[in-house]
Coordinates of C-alpha atoms and ligand atoms in Angstrom, one line a residue:
M1 CA -24.9 15.8 -24.0
Q2 CA -21.5 16.0 -22.3
G3 CA -21.1 17.9 -19.0
L4 CA -18.9 20.9 -18.9
M5 CA -16.4 20.2 -16.2
M6 CA -12.6 20.4 -16.5
D7 CA -10.9 17.2 -17.6
M8 CA -8.1 17.4 -15.0
P9 CA -6.3 14.0 -14.8
L10 CA -6.0 12.2 -11.4
L11 CA -2.3 12.0 -10.9
V12 CA -0.2 10.8 -7.9
S13 CA 2.1 13.8 -8.2
S14 CA -0.9 16.0 -7.3
L15 CA -1.2 14.3 -3.9
L16 CA 2.3 15.3 -2.8
Q17 CA 1.9 18.7 -4.4
H18 CA -1.3 19.2 -2.4
A19 CA 0.4 18.2 0.8
A20 CA 3.4 20.5 0.2
R21 CA 1.1 23.4 -0.4
H22 CA -1.5 22.9 2.3
Y23 CA 0.3 20.8 4.9
G24 CA 3.8 22.0 4.0
D25 CA 5.3 21.9 7.5
N26 CA 3.6 18.6 8.6
E27 CA 6.3 16.1 9.2
I28 CA 7.6 12.9 7.7
V29 CA 9.7 11.1 10.3
S30 CA 11.8 8.0 9.5
R31 CA 13.8 5.6 11.6
R32 CA 16.9 5.1 9.4
I33 CA 18.8 1.9 8.9
E34 CA 21.6 3.5 10.8
G35 CA 19.2 3.7 13.8
D36 CA 18.9 7.5 14.0
I37 CA 15.7 9.5 13.4
H38 CA 15.4 11.6 10.2
R39 CA 12.7 14.3 10.1
Y40 CA 11.6 16.7 7.4
T41 CA 8.3 18.0 6.0
Y42 CA 6.0 17.4 3.1
A43 CA 7.4 20.6 1.5
D44 CA 11.0 19.1 1.8
C45 CA 9.8 15.8 0.4
H46 CA 8.1 17.4 -2.5
E47 CA 11.2 19.4 -3.4
R48 CA 13.4 16.4 -3.2
A49 CA 11.0 14.2 -5.2
R50 CA 11.0 16.8 -8.0
R51 CA 14.7 16.9 -8.1
L52 CA 14.9 13.1 -8.1
A53 CA 12.3 13.0 -11.0
D54 CA 14.4 15.5 -12.9
A55 CA 17.6 13.4 -12.3
F56 CA 15.8 10.3 -13.6
V57 CA 14.7 12.2 -16.7
R58 CA 18.2 13.5 -17.3
S59 CA 19.5 9.9 -17.0
G60 CA 17.3 9.0 -19.9
T61 CA 14.2 7.7 -18.1
A62 CA 11.0 7.9 -20.2
V63 CA 7.3 7.5 -19.5
G64 CA 6.5 3.9 -19.0
D65 CA 10.0 2.8 -17.8
R66 CA 10.1 0.5 -14.8
I67 CA 12.3 1.6 -11.8
A68 CA 12.6 -0.8 -9.0
T69 CA 13.1 -0.4 -5.2
L70 CA 14.3 -2.9 -2.6
A71 CA 13.7 -0.8 0.5
W72 CA 12.2 -0.4 3.9
N73 CA 9.6 2.2 4.9
G74 CA 11.5 5.5 4.9
Y75 CA 11.6 9.0 3.4
R76 CA 13.8 8.0 0.5
H77 CA 11.4 5.3 -0.5
M78 CA 8.6 7.8 -0.3
E79 CA 10.6 10.1 -2.7
M80 CA 11.1 7.2 -5.1
Y81 CA 7.3 6.6 -5.1
Y82 CA 6.6 10.2 -6.1
A83 CA 9.6 10.9 -8.3
V84 CA 9.2 7.8 -10.4
G85 CA 5.4 7.8 -10.6
G86 CA 5.2 11.5 -11.0
L87 CA 7.4 11.6 -14.0
G88 CA 5.3 8.9 -15.7
A89 CA 7.5 6.0 -15.0
I90 CA 6.5 3.0 -12.9
V91 CA 7.8 2.4 -9.4
H92 CA 8.3 -1.3 -9.0
T93 CA 8.4 -2.2 -5.3
I94 CA 10.1 -5.6 -4.8
N95 CA 9.7 -7.7 -1.7
P96 CA 13.3 -8.2 -0.3
R97 CA 12.2 -11.2 1.7
L98 CA 11.9 -13.2 -1.6
H99 CA 14.7 -15.5 -2.6
P100 CA 17.4 -13.6 -4.6
E101 CA 16.8 -15.9 -7.6
Q102 CA 13.1 -14.9 -7.5
I103 CA 14.1 -11.2 -7.2
A104 CA 16.3 -11.5 -10.2
W105 CA 13.5 -13.2 -12.1
I106 CA 11.1 -10.4 -11.2
V107 CA 13.6 -7.6 -12.2
N108 CA 14.1 -9.3 -15.6
H109 CA 10.4 -9.9 -16.1
A110 CA 9.7 -6.2 -15.3
G111 CA 12.6 -5.1 -17.4
D112 CA 13.6 -2.6 -14.7
T113 CA 16.1 0.1 -15.9
H114 CA 17.2 1.3 -12.4
L115 CA 17.1 -0.3 -9.0
A116 CA 17.3 1.7 -5.8
F117 CA 18.1 -0.2 -2.6
D118 CA 18.6 0.2 1.1
M119 CA 22.0 -0.8 2.5
T120 CA 20.5 -3.8 4.2
F121 CA 20.0 -5.3 0.8
L122 CA 23.5 -4.8 -0.6
P123 CA 24.2 -8.5 -0.4
I124 CA 21.0 -9.3 -2.5
V125 CA 22.1 -6.7 -5.1
E126 CA 25.6 -8.1 -5.2
A127 CA 24.1 -11.6 -5.8
I128 CA 21.8 -10.5 -8.6
A129 CA 23.6 -7.6 -10.4
S130 CA 25.2 -9.8 -13.0
K131 CA 22.0 -11.5 -13.7
C132 CA 19.9 -8.4 -14.4
P133 CA 21.1 -7.0 -17.8
T134 CA 18.2 -4.4 -18.1
V135 CA 19.3 -2.5 -15.0
K136 CA 21.6 0.3 -16.2
T137 CA 22.1 1.9 -12.8
W138 CA 22.1 0.6 -9.2
I139 CA 21.3 3.3 -6.7
A140 CA 22.4 2.9 -3.0
M141 CA 19.9 4.8 -0.9
T142 CA 22.3 6.1 1.7
D143 CA 24.3 9.3 2.5
A144 CA 27.2 10.1 0.1
D145 CA 29.8 9.6 2.9
R146 CA 28.5 6.1 3.5
Q147 CA 28.4 5.0 -0.1
P148 CA 29.5 1.4 -0.4
K149 CA 32.0 0.1 -2.9
S150 CA 31.4 -3.2 -4.6
D151 CA 33.2 -4.7 -7.6
K152 CA 30.2 -7.0 -8.1
I153 CA 27.9 -4.1 -9.0
P154 CA 28.5 -2.2 -12.2
N155 CA 27.3 1.4 -12.3
L156 CA 26.7 1.7 -8.6
V157 CA 25.7 5.3 -7.8
N158 CA 24.8 7.2 -4.7
Y159 CA 21.2 8.2 -4.1
E160 CA 22.1 11.7 -2.8
E161 CA 24.6 12.4 -5.6
F162 CA 22.1 11.2 -8.2
L163 CA 19.3 13.4 -6.7
A164 CA 21.6 16.4 -6.6
Q165 CA 21.9 16.3 -10.4
G166 CA 18.2 17.2 -10.6
S167 CA 16.7 20.7 -10.6
T168 CA 14.0 22.1 -8.3
D169 CA 12.6 23.8 -11.4
Y170 CA 11.2 20.5 -12.5
R171 CA 7.4 20.6 -13.0
W172 CA 5.3 17.5 -12.9
P173 CA 4.0 16.5 -16.4
E174 CA 0.3 16.4 -17.0
L175 CA 0.0 12.7 -17.9
D176 CA -3.0 10.6 -19.0
E177 CA -4.4 9.3 -15.8
R178 CA -4.5 5.8 -17.1
T179 CA -0.7 5.8 -17.3
G180 CA 0.9 3.1 -15.1
C181 CA 2.5 4.4 -11.9
G182 CA 3.2 1.4 -9.7
L183 CA 4.0 -2.3 -10.1
C184 CA 3.7 -5.0 -7.5
Y185 CA 4.2 -8.7 -8.0
T186 CA 2.1 -11.2 -6.1
S187 CA 4.3 -13.4 -3.9
G188 CA 3.8 -16.4 -6.2
T189 CA 3.0 -19.1 -3.7
T190 CA 1.8 -21.1 -6.7
G191 CA 3.9 -20.7 -9.9
N192 CA 5.9 -17.6 -10.9
P193 CA 5.0 -14.2 -9.4
K194 CA 2.6 -12.1 -11.5
G195 CA 2.6 -8.3 -11.7
A196 CA -0.3 -6.0 -10.9
M197 CA 0.2 -2.6 -12.5
Y198 CA -1.6 0.3 -10.9
T199 CA -2.6 3.5 -12.8
H200 CA -2.5 7.1 -11.5
R201 CA -6.3 7.0 -11.7
S202 CA -6.7 3.8 -9.7
T203 CA -4.2 5.0 -7.1
V204 CA -5.8 8.3 -6.5
L205 CA -9.3 6.9 -6.4
H206 CA -8.2 4.2 -4.0
A207 CA -6.6 6.9 -1.8
Y208 CA -9.8 9.0 -1.8
A209 CA -12.0 6.0 -0.9
A210 CA -9.6 4.6 1.7
A211 CA -9.3 8.0 3.5
L212 CA -13.0 8.2 4.2
P213 CA -14.2 8.1 7.9
D214 CA -15.8 4.7 7.7
A215 CA -12.9 3.3 5.7
M216 CA -9.4 3.9 7.1
G217 CA -10.6 7.3 8.4
A218 CA -7.3 9.2 8.1
S219 CA -7.0 12.9 8.9
A220 CA -4.5 15.8 9.2
R221 CA -4.9 15.3 13.0
D222 CA -3.3 11.9 12.8
S223 CA 0.2 10.7 13.1
I224 CA 0.3 7.5 11.0
L225 CA 2.8 4.7 11.2
P226 CA 2.6 2.2 8.4
V227 CA 4.1 -1.0 9.7
V228 CA 2.9 -2.8 6.6
P229 CA 5.9 -2.5 4.2
M230 CA 6.0 -0.2 1.2
F231 CA 6.8 -3.3 -0.8
H232 CA 3.6 -5.0 0.3
V233 CA 1.0 -3.5 -2.0
N234 CA 2.2 0.1 -1.5
A235 CA 1.8 -0.1 2.3
W236 CA -1.9 -0.5 1.7
G237 CA -2.0 3.0 0.0
L238 CA -0.8 5.0 3.1
P239 CA 2.0 6.8 1.2
Y240 CA -0.8 8.2 -1.0
I241 CA -3.5 8.5 1.6
C242 CA -1.4 10.5 4.1
P243 CA -0.5 13.4 1.8
L244 CA -4.1 13.5 0.6
V245 CA -5.3 14.3 4.1
G246 CA -2.1 15.9 5.4
A247 CA -1.4 13.3 8.1
K248 CA 2.0 13.2 9.8
L249 CA 3.9 10.1 8.5
V250 CA 6.1 8.0 10.7
F251 CA 8.3 5.4 8.9
P252 CA 9.7 2.6 11.1
G253 CA 12.6 1.5 8.8
P254 CA 13.8 -2.0 9.4
Q255 CA 13.0 -2.2 13.1
L256 CA 9.7 -3.9 13.4
D257 CA 10.1 -5.6 16.8
G258 CA 7.8 -4.8 19.7
K259 CA 10.2 -2.6 21.6
S260 CA 11.2 -0.4 18.6
L261 CA 7.6 0.0 17.4
Y262 CA 6.5 0.9 20.9
E263 CA 9.2 3.5 21.4
L264 CA 8.4 5.1 18.0
I265 CA 4.7 5.1 18.6
E266 CA 5.2 6.9 21.9
S267 CA 7.9 9.4 20.8
E268 CA 6.1 10.4 17.6
G269 CA 2.6 10.6 19.1
V270 CA 1.4 7.9 16.7
T271 CA -2.4 7.7 16.6
Y272 CA -2.9 5.2 13.9
S273 CA -1.1 2.3 12.3
A274 CA -1.6 -0.7 9.9
G275 CA -0.1 -4.1 9.5
V276 CA -0.6 -7.9 9.2
P277 CA -1.5 -9.8 12.4
T278 CA 2.0 -11.4 12.8
V279 CA 3.7 -8.0 13.5
W280 CA 1.2 -7.1 16.2
A281 CA 1.8 -10.2 18.2
G282 CA 5.3 -8.8 19.0
L283 CA 4.1 -5.4 20.0
L284 CA 1.3 -6.8 22.2
Q285 CA 3.7 -9.1 23.9
Y286 CA 6.3 -6.4 24.6
A287 CA 3.7 -4.0 26.0
R288 CA 2.2 -6.7 28.2
E289 CA 5.5 -8.0 29.6
N290 CA 6.6 -4.4 30.4
K291 CA 3.2 -3.4 31.7
L292 CA 3.1 -0.5 29.2
R293 CA 0.1 1.6 27.9
F294 CA -0.1 3.8 24.8
G295 CA -0.4 7.6 25.1
T296 CA -1.9 8.5 21.8
F297 CA -2.2 5.3 19.8
N298 CA -6.0 4.7 19.4
R299 CA -6.6 2.6 16.3
T300 CA -5.0 0.3 13.8
V301 CA -5.9 -1.4 10.6
I302 CA -5.2 -5.2 10.6
G303 CA -5.5 -7.2 7.4
G304 CA -3.5 -9.3 4.9
S305 CA -4.7 -12.4 6.7
A306 CA -7.6 -12.9 9.2
C307 CA -7.2 -10.9 12.4
P308 CA -7.8 -13.4 15.2
P309 CA -10.6 -12.1 17.5
A310 CA -8.3 -12.7 20.5
M311 CA -5.9 -10.1 19.1
M312 CA -8.8 -7.6 18.5
K313 CA -9.9 -8.1 22.0
A314 CA -6.5 -7.7 23.5
F315 CA -5.9 -4.4 21.6
N316 CA -9.4 -3.2 22.5
E317 CA -9.8 -4.2 26.1
E318 CA -6.3 -4.2 27.4
F319 CA -4.9 -1.2 25.4
G320 CA -7.9 0.8 24.3
V321 CA -6.9 0.5 20.6
E322 CA -9.7 0.1 18.1
V323 CA -8.9 -2.6 15.5
I324 CA -10.2 -2.0 12.0
H325 CA -10.3 -5.4 10.2
A326 CA -9.6 -5.0 6.5
W327 CA -9.5 -7.3 3.5
G328 CA -7.7 -6.8 0.2
M329 CA -5.1 -8.2 -2.2
T330 CA -2.3 -7.1 -4.5
E331 CA -4.8 -7.2 -7.4
T332 CA -7.2 -4.8 -5.6
S333 CA -4.7 -2.0 -4.7
P334 CA -5.3 -3.5 -2.0
L335 CA -8.3 -2.2 -0.1
G336 CA -11.6 -4.0 -0.8
S337 CA -13.5 -4.0 2.5
L338 CA -13.2 -2.8 6.1
S339 CA -15.3 -3.6 9.1
R340 CA -16.8 -0.6 10.8
L341 CA -20.0 -0.2 12.8
Q342 CA -23.0 1.9 11.8
L343 CA -25.4 4.1 13.8
K344 CA -28.0 1.3 13.8
H345 CA -25.5 -1.0 15.6
D346 CA -25.3 1.3 18.7
K347 CA -28.1 -0.6 20.4
L348 CA -26.6 -4.0 20.0
P349 CA -25.0 -5.8 22.9
A350 CA -21.1 -5.7 23.0
E351 CA -20.8 -9.3 21.8
A352 CA -22.9 -8.8 18.7
K353 CA -20.9 -5.7 17.8
Q354 CA -17.7 -7.7 18.2
K355 CA -19.0 -10.4 15.9
I356 CA -19.6 -7.7 13.2
L357 CA -16.1 -6.2 13.7
E358 CA -14.5 -9.6 13.3
K359 CA -15.8 -9.9 9.8
Q360 CA -13.7 -8.6 6.9
G361 CA -16.4 -5.9 6.5
H362 CA -18.3 -4.2 3.7
A363 CA -17.0 -3.0 0.4
L364 CA -15.7 0.5 0.1
F365 CA -17.6 2.7 -2.4
G366 CA -15.9 1.8 -5.7
I367 CA -15.7 -1.9 -5.0
D368 CA -18.6 -4.2 -6.1
M369 CA -18.6 -7.6 -4.7
K370 CA -20.5 -10.9 -4.9
I371 CA -20.2 -14.5 -4.1
V372 CA -20.9 -17.2 -6.6
D373 CA -21.0 -21.0 -6.9
D374 CA -18.6 -23.0 -9.1
E375 CA -20.9 -22.4 -12.1
G376 CA -20.9 -18.6 -11.6
N377 CA -24.4 -18.4 -10.2
E378 CA -24.8 -15.6 -7.6
L379 CA -25.4 -16.8 -4.0
P380 CA -27.6 -15.2 -1.4
W381 CA -26.4 -12.6 1.1
D382 CA -27.5 -14.5 4.2
G383 CA -24.3 -14.6 6.2
K384 CA -24.3 -18.4 5.9
T385 CA -23.9 -19.5 2.3
F386 CA -20.2 -19.8 1.3
G387 CA -19.1 -18.9 -2.2
N388 CA -16.2 -17.7 -4.4
L389 CA -15.7 -14.0 -3.9
L390 CA -15.6 -11.9 -7.0
V391 CA -14.9 -8.1 -7.1
R392 CA -14.9 -5.3 -9.7
G393 CA -14.0 -1.7 -9.5
P394 CA -11.7 1.1 -10.7
W395 CA -8.8 -0.1 -8.6
V396 CA -9.2 -3.8 -9.3
M397 CA -6.8 -5.3 -11.8
K398 CA -8.1 -6.4 -15.1
E399 CA -5.0 -8.2 -16.4
Y400 CA -1.6 -9.2 -15.1
F401 CA 1.5 -7.3 -16.4
R402 CA 2.6 -8.6 -19.9
G403 CA -0.7 -10.6 -20.1
E404 CA 0.7 -13.3 -17.9
G405 CA -1.8 -16.0 -17.1
G406 CA -4.3 -14.9 -19.9
D407 CA -7.6 -13.2 -19.1
P408 CA -8.1 -13.7 -15.4
L409 CA -11.7 -12.2 -15.3
Q410 CA -14.9 -14.1 -15.0
Y411 CA -17.8 -12.6 -17.1
D412 CA -21.4 -12.2 -16.0
V413 CA -24.5 -12.3 -18.2
D414 CA -24.2 -8.6 -19.0
G415 CA -20.6 -9.2 -20.2
R416 CA -19.1 -7.4 -17.2
G417 CA -15.7 -8.7 -16.0
W418 CA -15.2 -9.7 -12.4
F419 CA -11.9 -10.5 -10.7
P420 CA -12.0 -13.9 -9.0
T421 CA -10.2 -13.3 -5.7
G422 CA -9.5 -17.0 -4.9
D423 CA -11.2 -16.4 -1.5
V424 CA -14.2 -18.2 -0.2
A425 CA -16.6 -15.9 1.7
T426 CA -20.1 -15.3 3.1
I427 CA -21.9 -11.9 2.8
D428 CA -24.7 -11.0 5.2
A429 CA -27.8 -9.1 4.6
D430 CA -26.1 -5.8 5.5
G431 CA -23.3 -6.5 3.1
Y432 CA -20.6 -7.5 5.6
M433 CA -18.3 -10.0 4.0
Q434 CA -16.5 -12.7 5.9
I435 CA -13.7 -14.8 4.5
T436 CA -13.9 -18.4 5.5
D437 CA -10.8 -19.5 3.5
R438 CA -8.6 -19.1 0.5
S439 CA -10.0 -21.6 -2.0
K440 CA -6.7 -23.5 -2.0
D441 CA -6.7 -23.8 1.8
V442 CA -10.3 -24.8 2.3
I443 CA -10.9 -28.3 3.8
K444 CA -13.5 -30.5 2.2
S445 CA -14.6 -33.2 4.7
G446 CA -17.2 -35.6 3.2
G447 CA -18.1 -32.9 0.6
E448 CA -18.7 -30.2 3.3
W449 CA -16.4 -27.2 3.8
I450 CA -14.6 -26.5 7.1
S451 CA -13.3 -23.0 7.6
T452 CA -9.6 -23.2 8.7
I453 CA -9.8 -19.5 9.7
D454 CA -12.4 -20.3 12.3
L455 CA -10.4 -23.2 13.7
E456 CA -7.2 -21.1 13.8
N457 CA -8.9 -18.2 15.5
L458 CA -10.2 -20.4 18.2
A459 CA -6.9 -22.1 18.8
V460 CA -5.1 -18.7 19.3
S461 CA -7.7 -17.7 21.8
H462 CA -6.4 -20.4 24.0
P463 CA -4.0 -18.8 26.5
A464 CA -1.2 -21.3 25.9
I465 CA -1.2 -20.9 22.1
M466 CA 0.9 -18.3 20.2
Q467 CA 0.3 -19.3 16.6
A468 CA -1.9 -21.8 14.9
A469 CA -2.5 -23.1 11.4
V470 CA -5.0 -25.7 10.2
I471 CA -4.4 -27.8 7.1
G472 CA -6.4 -30.5 5.4
V473 CA -4.8 -34.0 5.4
H474 CA -6.0 -37.0 3.5
H475 CA -8.5 -39.3 5.2
P476 CA -9.7 -42.5 3.6
K477 CA -13.3 -42.0 4.5
W478 CA -13.8 -38.2 4.6
D479 CA -11.3 -37.3 1.8
E480 CA -9.8 -34.6 4.1
R481 CA -9.8 -33.9 7.8
P482 CA -8.4 -30.9 9.7
L483 CA -5.0 -31.1 11.4
L484 CA -4.2 -28.4 13.9
V485 CA -0.5 -27.3 14.0
V486 CA 0.4 -25.0 16.9
V487 CA 3.3 -23.1 18.5
K488 CA 3.0 -22.8 22.2
R489 CA 3.7 -19.5 24.1
P490 CA 7.1 -19.6 25.8
G491 CA 6.7 -21.5 29.1
A492 CA 3.1 -22.4 28.6
E493 CA 1.9 -26.0 28.8
V494 CA -1.1 -27.6 27.1
T495 CA -1.9 -31.1 25.9
R496 CA -3.4 -32.3 22.7
E497 CA -6.6 -33.5 24.6
E498 CA -7.0 -30.1 26.3
L499 CA -6.7 -28.3 23.0
L500 CA -9.3 -30.5 21.3
A501 CA -11.6 -30.2 24.3
F502 CA -11.3 -26.4 24.0
Y503 CA -13.3 -26.6 20.7
E504 CA -16.3 -28.2 22.5
G505 CA -19.4 -26.2 22.2
K506 CA -17.7 -23.5 20.1
I507 CA -18.1 -25.1 16.7
A508 CA -20.0 -28.0 15.1
K509 CA -18.5 -31.2 16.5
W510 CA -17.5 -32.5 13.1
W511 CA -15.3 -29.5 12.5
T512 CA -13.0 -30.4 15.5
P513 CA -9.5 -31.2 14.2
D514 CA -8.6 -34.9 14.2
D515 CA -5.2 -34.3 15.6
V516 CA -2.8 -31.6 17.0
Q517 CA 0.9 -31.3 16.2
F518 CA 3.1 -29.1 18.3
V519 CA 6.0 -27.4 16.4
D520 CA 8.7 -24.8 17.2
S521 CA 7.7 -22.5 14.4
I522 CA 5.2 -22.2 11.5
P523 CA 6.6 -21.2 8.1
L524 CA 5.8 -17.6 7.1
G525 CA 5.8 -16.2 3.6
A526 CA 7.4 -13.0 2.3
T527 CA 4.6 -10.8 3.5
G528 CA 4.4 -12.4 7.0
K529 CA 1.5 -14.7 6.3
I530 CA 1.4 -18.3 7.2
L531 CA 2.7 -20.4 4.3
K532 CA 0.3 -23.2 4.1
T533 CA 1.9 -24.7 1.0
K534 CA 5.1 -25.2 3.0
L535 CA 3.2 -26.6 5.9
R536 CA 1.4 -29.1 3.8
E537 CA 4.7 -30.2 2.4
Q538 CA 6.1 -30.5 5.9
F539 CA 3.2 -32.8 6.8
A540 CA 3.0 -34.7 3.5
D541 CA 3.9 -38.0 5.1
Y542 CA 1.8 -37.5 8.2
K543 CA -1.0 -40.0 8.9
L544 CA -4.0 -39.1 11.0
P545 CA -4.7 -41.3 14.0
T546 CA -8.3 -41.5 12.8
A547 CA -7.4 -42.7 9.3
Ligands
LIG601 P1 -0.5 -12.9 -1.7 O1 -1.7 -13.3 -2.5 O2 0.7 -12.9 -2.6 O3 -0.3 -13.6 -0.4 P2 -1.8 -10.5 -1.1 O4 -1.4 -9.6 -0.1 O5 -2.4 -10.0 -2.3 O6 -0.6 -11.4 -1.4 O7 -2.9 -11.5 -0.4 C1 -4.2 -11.4 -0.6 C2 -5.0 -12.5 0.1 O8 -4.7 -12.4 1.5 C3 -6.5 -12.4 0.0 O9 -6.9 -13.0 -1.2 C4 -6.9 -13.2 1.2 O10 -6.8 -14.6 1.0 C5 -5.9 -12.8 2.2 N1 -6.4 -11.8 3.1 C6 -6.2 -10.5 3.0 N2 -6.8 -9.8 4.0 C7 -7.5 -10.8 4.8 C8 -8.3 -10.8 5.9 N3 -8.6 -9.7 6.6 N4 -8.8 -11.9 6.3 C9 -8.5 -13.1 5.7 N5 -7.7 -13.2 4.6 C10 -7.2 -12.0 4.2

């Protein structure tokens, strides 16, 4: 027997509509590329998003079309999310830090019909316009009186003039909730990028789950600043989560340095933020150097790569900011797990609590996870056994866009498909998961795994070290041994011997790196994560002193 409840589809447009009706005068504040601050409300955003959607429909956009953005976090990007998704087309957020050739490749693969861009990226658009035949219209996201001219870009229109063609009478269509609404390509550190396409249903369910108190814990009492870019897995869902709960949104635009972030946090009463570890290093350094404290800022989500415990400690103990460590990936919308304490942990000593919070945490409701060996056998949840992490759930991808790479899923004995994350992890008896490595970064020494994340976390807890990466290098006897590559803090001194001695007593002796290399910088990828592939190339000819 079927139940008797309404079959109302879960649609992204309903998130913004809800915010406009119930939190209509709550603000969306943006630092613009020009440097000034723009402010308006959810009601304004909803009205402009509907006009923009109507303008797209009038320009021939149909359900299922892909429309790209090359843009920072800001109000126009937010309008693009809702206008494009809301009308039934797919907002394709492109990472502008990729090489122009790669951007052109992605635009062509997606078959984007329009591309809207911030002025910062005019040179990229000029470089790729002639190579992207599917793009009918290039939209400059700027005021009409600042509209650029370029003979390299055919059909260049102004965002405001384009939007003005739409009507506020536009009503959101009631789509099938399985319709695609967003497209995000993985950064393609190995091979060509592959696209993950989100549905309305997956996006709304992800926003619901992420907003819960023990997940991101977002509320209408918050002022939320997504530092994580809207081109990096939808800023981890915040442009959807904030309207769902009515939180004030603060967009930092292109200025992500410590000083700009600090000033915006203070001036907009930001309570909450989210970003990858590398951006926070700048903020912490600026606040320390200038002996600053935060007025309202009290918690931040850190993920995308392992948050070093030293960073968590600094936020917590020096600045009173709680760090919520999260794990996820493009293919999981992205949130899979977050580390939060439970009532039963109250009686634990501070250090034991800290150890739990350092893990990547337990799965949100909606995500099922397990660890398996190379034959697919499930491994115990004992907090010690490492295995390949598999996940499934309504916001986990089942297949890449255009079937690229074939069927990525791994099937269990019941025929259920699981997405192999490419991460190696442990899960403890309470379900707290801890990533030890990406499978392609793991070091196998004499057949045993060494966690590069553990070694890196320890290195950056040394006061003289700003950044650290550990890679495996060939060793004649052990196959692979760890090499520690570090960047020192400005003005700090430390020797190879001192650094190696620093590991004593903190890890199994055989995990200690065989050597240390001091470098000026460590290569970062397009989402601000350490690019180990590049680093391995850089040290391809390096020979260990122990070899
Ligand atoms: P890409 O794979 O293109 O770098 P993603 O943002 O999808 O882009 O990266 C997902 C990967 O990032 C995960 O599979 C995992 O290896 C890593 N990751 C994400 N969050 C964490 C975390 N908190 N700790 C360790 N690794 C993480």
